[in-house]
Short mmCIF file of C-alpha atoms in Angstrom, two decimals:
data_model
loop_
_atom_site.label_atom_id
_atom_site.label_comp_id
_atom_site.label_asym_id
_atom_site.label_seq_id
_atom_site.Cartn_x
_atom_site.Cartn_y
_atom_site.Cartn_z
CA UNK A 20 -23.41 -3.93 -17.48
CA UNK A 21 -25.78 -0.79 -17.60
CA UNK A 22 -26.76 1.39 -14.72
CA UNK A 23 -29.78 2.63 -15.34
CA UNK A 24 -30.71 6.24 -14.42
CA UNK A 25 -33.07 5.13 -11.43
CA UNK A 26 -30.17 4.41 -9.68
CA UNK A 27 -28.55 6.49 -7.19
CA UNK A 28 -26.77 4.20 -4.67
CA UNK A 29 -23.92 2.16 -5.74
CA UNK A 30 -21.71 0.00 -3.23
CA UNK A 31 -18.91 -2.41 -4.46
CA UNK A 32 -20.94 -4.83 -6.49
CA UNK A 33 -19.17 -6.93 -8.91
CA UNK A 34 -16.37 -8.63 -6.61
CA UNK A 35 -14.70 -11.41 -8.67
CA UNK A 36 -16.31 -10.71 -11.68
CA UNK A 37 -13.03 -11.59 -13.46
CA UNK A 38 -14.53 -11.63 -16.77
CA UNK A 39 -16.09 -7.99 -16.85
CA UNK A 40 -15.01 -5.80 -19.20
CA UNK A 41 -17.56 -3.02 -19.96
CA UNK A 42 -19.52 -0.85 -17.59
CA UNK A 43 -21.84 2.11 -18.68
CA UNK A 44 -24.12 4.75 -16.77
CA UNK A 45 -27.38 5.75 -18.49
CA UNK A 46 -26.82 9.12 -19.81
CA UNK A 47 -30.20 10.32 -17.79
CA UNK A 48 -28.31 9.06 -14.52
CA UNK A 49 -28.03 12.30 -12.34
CA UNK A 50 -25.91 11.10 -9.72
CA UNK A 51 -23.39 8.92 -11.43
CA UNK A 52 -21.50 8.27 -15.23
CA UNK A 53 -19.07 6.29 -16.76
CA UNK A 54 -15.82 6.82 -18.56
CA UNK A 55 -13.25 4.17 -19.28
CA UNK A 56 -15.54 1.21 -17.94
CA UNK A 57 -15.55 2.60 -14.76
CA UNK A 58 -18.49 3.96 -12.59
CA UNK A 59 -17.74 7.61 -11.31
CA UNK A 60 -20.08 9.60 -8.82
CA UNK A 61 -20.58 12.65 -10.72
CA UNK A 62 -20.49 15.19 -7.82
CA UNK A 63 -17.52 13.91 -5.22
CA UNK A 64 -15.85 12.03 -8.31
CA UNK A 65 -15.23 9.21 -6.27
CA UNK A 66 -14.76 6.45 -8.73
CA UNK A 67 -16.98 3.64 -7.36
CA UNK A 68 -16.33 0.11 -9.33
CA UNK A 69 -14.25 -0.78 -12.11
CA UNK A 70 -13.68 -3.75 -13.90
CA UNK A 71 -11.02 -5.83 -16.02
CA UNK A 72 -11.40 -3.17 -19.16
CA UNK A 73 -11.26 -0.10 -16.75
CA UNK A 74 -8.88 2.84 -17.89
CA UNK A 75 -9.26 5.59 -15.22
CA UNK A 76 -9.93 8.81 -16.68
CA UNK A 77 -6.99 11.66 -16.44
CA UNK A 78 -9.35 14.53 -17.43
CA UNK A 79 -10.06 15.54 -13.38
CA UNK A 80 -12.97 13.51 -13.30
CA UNK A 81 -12.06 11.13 -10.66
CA UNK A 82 -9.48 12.75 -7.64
CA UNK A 83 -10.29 9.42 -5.52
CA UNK A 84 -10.52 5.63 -5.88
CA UNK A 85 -13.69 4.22 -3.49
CA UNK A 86 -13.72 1.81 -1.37
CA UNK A 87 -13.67 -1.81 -2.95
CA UNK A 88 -13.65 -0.47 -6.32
CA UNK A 89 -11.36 -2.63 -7.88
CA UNK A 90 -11.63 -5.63 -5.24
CA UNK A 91 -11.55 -9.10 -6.87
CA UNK A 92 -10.45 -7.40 -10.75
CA UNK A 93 -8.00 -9.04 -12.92
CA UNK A 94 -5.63 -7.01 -15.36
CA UNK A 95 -2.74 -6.58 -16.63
CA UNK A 96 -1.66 -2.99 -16.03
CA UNK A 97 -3.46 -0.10 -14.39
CA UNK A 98 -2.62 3.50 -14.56
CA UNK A 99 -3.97 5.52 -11.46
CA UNK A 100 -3.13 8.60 -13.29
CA UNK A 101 -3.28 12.51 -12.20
CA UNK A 102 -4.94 14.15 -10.14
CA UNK A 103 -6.29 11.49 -8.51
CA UNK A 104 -5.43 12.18 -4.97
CA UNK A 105 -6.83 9.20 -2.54
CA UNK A 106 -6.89 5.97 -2.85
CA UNK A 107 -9.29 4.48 -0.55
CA UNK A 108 -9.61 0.96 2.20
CA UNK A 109 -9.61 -2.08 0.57
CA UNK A 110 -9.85 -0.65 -2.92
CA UNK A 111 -7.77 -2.99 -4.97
CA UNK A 112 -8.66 -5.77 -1.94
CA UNK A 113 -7.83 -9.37 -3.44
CA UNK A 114 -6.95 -7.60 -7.05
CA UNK A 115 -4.78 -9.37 -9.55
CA UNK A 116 -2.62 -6.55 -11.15
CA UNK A 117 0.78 -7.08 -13.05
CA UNK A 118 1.89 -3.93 -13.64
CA UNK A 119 0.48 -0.68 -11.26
CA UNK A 120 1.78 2.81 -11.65
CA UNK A 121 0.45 4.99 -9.01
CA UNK A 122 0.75 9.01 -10.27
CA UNK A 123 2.51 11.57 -8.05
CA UNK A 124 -0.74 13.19 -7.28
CA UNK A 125 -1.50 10.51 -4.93
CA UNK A 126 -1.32 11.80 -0.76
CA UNK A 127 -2.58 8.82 0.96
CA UNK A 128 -3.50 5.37 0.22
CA UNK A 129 -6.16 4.36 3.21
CA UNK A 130 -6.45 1.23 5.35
CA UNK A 131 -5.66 -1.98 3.61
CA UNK A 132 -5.56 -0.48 0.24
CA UNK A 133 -3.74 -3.15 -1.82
CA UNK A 134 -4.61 -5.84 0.89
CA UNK A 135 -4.03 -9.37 0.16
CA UNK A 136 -3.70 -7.93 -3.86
CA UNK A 137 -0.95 -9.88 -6.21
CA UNK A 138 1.00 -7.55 -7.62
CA UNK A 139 4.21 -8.63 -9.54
CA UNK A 140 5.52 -4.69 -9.87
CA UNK A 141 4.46 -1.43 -8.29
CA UNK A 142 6.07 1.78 -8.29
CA UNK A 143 4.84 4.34 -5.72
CA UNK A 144 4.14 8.03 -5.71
CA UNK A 145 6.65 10.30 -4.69
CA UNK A 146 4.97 12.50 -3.01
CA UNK A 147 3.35 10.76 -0.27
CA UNK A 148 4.14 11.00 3.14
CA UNK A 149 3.30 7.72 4.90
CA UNK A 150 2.14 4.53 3.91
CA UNK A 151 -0.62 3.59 5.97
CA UNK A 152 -1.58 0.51 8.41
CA UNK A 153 -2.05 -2.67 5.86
CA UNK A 154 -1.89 -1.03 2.53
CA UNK A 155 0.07 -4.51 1.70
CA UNK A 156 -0.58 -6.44 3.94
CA UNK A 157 -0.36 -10.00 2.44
CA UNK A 158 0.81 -9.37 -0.95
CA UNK A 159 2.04 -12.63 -1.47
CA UNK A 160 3.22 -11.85 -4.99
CA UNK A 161 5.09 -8.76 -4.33
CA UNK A 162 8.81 -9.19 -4.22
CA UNK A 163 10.55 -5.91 -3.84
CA UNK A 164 9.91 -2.23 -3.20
CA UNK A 165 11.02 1.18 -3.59
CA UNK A 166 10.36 3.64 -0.37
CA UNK A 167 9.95 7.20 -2.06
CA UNK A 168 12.49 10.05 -0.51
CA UNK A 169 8.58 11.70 0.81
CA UNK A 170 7.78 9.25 2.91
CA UNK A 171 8.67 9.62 6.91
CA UNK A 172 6.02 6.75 8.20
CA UNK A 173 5.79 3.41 7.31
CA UNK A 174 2.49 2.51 9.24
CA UNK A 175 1.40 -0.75 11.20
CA UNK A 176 1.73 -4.33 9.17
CA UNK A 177 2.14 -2.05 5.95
CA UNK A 178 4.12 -5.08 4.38
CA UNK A 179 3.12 -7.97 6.76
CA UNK A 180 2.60 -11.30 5.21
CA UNK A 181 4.46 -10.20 2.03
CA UNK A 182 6.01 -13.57 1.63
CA UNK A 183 8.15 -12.78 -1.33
CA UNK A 184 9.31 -9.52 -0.46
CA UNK A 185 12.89 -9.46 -0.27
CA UNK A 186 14.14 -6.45 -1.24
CA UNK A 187 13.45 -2.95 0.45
CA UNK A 188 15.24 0.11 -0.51
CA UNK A 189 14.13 3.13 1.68
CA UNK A 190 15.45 6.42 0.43
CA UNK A 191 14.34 8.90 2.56
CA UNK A 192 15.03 9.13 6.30
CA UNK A 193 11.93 7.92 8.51
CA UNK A 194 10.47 9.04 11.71
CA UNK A 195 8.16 6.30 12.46
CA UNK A 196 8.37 2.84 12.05
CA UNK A 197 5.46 0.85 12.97
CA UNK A 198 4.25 -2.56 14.89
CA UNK A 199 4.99 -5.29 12.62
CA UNK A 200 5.34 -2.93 9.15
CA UNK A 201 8.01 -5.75 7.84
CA UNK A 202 6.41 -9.05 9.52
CA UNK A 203 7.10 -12.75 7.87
CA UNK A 204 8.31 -10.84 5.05
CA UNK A 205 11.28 -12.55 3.44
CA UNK A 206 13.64 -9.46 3.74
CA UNK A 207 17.56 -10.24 3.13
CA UNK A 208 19.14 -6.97 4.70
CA UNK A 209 17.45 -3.55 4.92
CA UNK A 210 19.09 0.06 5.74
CA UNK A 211 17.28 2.57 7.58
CA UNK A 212 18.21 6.50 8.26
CA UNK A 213 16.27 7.56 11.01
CA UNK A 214 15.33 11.16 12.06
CA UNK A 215 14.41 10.73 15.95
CA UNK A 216 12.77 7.41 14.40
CA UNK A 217 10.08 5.79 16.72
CA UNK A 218 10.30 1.95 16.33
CA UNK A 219 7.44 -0.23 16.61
CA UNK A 220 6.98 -3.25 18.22
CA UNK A 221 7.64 -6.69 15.84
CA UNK A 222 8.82 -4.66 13.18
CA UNK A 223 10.67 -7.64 12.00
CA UNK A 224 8.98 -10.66 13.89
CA UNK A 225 8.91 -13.99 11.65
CA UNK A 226 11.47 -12.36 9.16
CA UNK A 227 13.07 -15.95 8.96
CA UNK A 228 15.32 -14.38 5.74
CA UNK A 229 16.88 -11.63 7.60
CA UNK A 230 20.48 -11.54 7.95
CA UNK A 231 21.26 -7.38 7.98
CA UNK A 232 19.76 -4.86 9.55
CA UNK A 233 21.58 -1.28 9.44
CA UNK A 234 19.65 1.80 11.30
CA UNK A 235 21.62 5.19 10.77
CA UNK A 236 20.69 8.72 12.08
CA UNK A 237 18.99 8.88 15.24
CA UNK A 238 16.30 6.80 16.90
CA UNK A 239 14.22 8.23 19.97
CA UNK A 240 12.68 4.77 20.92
CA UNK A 241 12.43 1.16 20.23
CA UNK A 242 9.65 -1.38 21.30
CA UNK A 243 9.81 -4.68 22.17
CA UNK A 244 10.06 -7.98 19.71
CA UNK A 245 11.89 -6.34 17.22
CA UNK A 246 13.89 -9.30 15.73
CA UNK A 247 11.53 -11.90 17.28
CA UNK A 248 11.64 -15.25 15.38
CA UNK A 249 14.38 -13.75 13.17
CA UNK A 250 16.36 -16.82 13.52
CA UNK A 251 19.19 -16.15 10.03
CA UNK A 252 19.83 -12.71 11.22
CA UNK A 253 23.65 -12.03 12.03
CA UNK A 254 24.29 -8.36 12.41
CA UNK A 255 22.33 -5.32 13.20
CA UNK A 256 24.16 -1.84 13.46
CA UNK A 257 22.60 0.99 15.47
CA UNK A 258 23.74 4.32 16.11
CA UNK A 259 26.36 5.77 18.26
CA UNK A 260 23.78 7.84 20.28
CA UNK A 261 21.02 5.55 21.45
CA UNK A 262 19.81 5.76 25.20
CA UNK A 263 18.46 2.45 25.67
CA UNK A 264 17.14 -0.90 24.03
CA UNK A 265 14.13 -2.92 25.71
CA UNK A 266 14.11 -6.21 27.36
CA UNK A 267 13.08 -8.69 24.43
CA UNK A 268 14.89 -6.87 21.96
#
């Protein structure tokens, strides 16, 4: 496909077009090009829509992936390589990737990012600093993870509906810990340090899997409906110093 140069509005166009491989901007196109078989807006370099043949460019060009642009795509592997700093909601929404590397560069990955996405292997940037509300949220094909050292929030249903998930390693030490960031995920055991951690209601609700749970450091509050429907689990260890736990544990 061709954008012609009369065009200077693009919005996610080309959802499930599994097939496309090759995308090009008219070289008279003011407002937008193309590099790699993807669509780039020239001026915010926001890059707007790729497609099955996409390689994103590494050259400064593009600093953040736009919303949808990748929804629906089919691939093997995808680089999202330096500086790209953003990835935005819903971006790779319903994607089929097999292999994702996400550069260091990356600071925040938006609203439902990788939402309802299959993704057999991911490995995540390490310096970001909290992985926001539904990023994987139903990642069915996802089946473990590696929590960077950076990171101090894991945000609401971050890795809800991950079906196959069943191995977490988290390597920093967390301060926040979100409603229902592990839900009806099929988590074994799971170790968390804690730095005055905030926990979040139904962190582990459905979790039917769950047999270990280990929080170390220090926790400042826990919500309700932690372990709700967690009906294998047989220990969890908490710290010495903890003031209180809430009815409904």
């Amino acid at each position: 496909i061709q954008i012609p140069a009369s065009v200077t509005s693009i919005e996610p166009s080309f959802y499930n077009c599994i097939a496309l491989v090759d995308l090009s901007v008219s070289p008279e196109n003011t407002v937008y090009h193309s590099d790699g078989n993807c669509i780039i807006e020239t001026e915010t370099k926001i890059l707007v829509q790729g497609c099955k043949g996409s390689t994103i460019p590494d050259d400064g060009s593009v600093l953040r992936i736009g919303n949808g642009a990748f929804s629906g795509v089919s691939m093997n592997t995808l680089t999202v390589p330096e500086p790209v700093k953003h990835i935005n909601s819903e971006a790779f929404w319903y994607a089929t990737i097999n292999t994702l590397y996400l550069s260091d560069s990356i600071e925040e990955m938006h609203i439902g990012a990788f939402k309802y996405a299959s993704i057999g292997s991911i490995t995540l940037p390490n310096g970001i600093f909290a992985i926001g509300e539904e990023v994987f949220y139903g990642c069915k094909e996802l089946k473990s993870i590696s929590i960077p050292q950076s990171v101090k929030q894991i945000s609401g249903s971050a890795f809800e509906g991950c079906y196959a998930l069943s191995e977490v390693i988290v390597n920093g030490t967390l301060r926040t810990l979100k409603n229902s960031a592990f839900a009806n995920s099929a988590i074994n055991s799971i170790t968390i340090d804690g730095e005055e951690l905030a926990v979040g209601r139904s962190v582990f609700k459905g979790c039917s899997s769950l047999k270990e749970i280990r929080f170390t450091g220090t926790i400042s509050f826990f919500d309700t409906n932690l372990v709700f429907e967690c009906r294998s689990l047989k220990r969890i260890y908490l710290p010495k110093k903890i003031a209180a736990l809430p009815q409904g544990f």
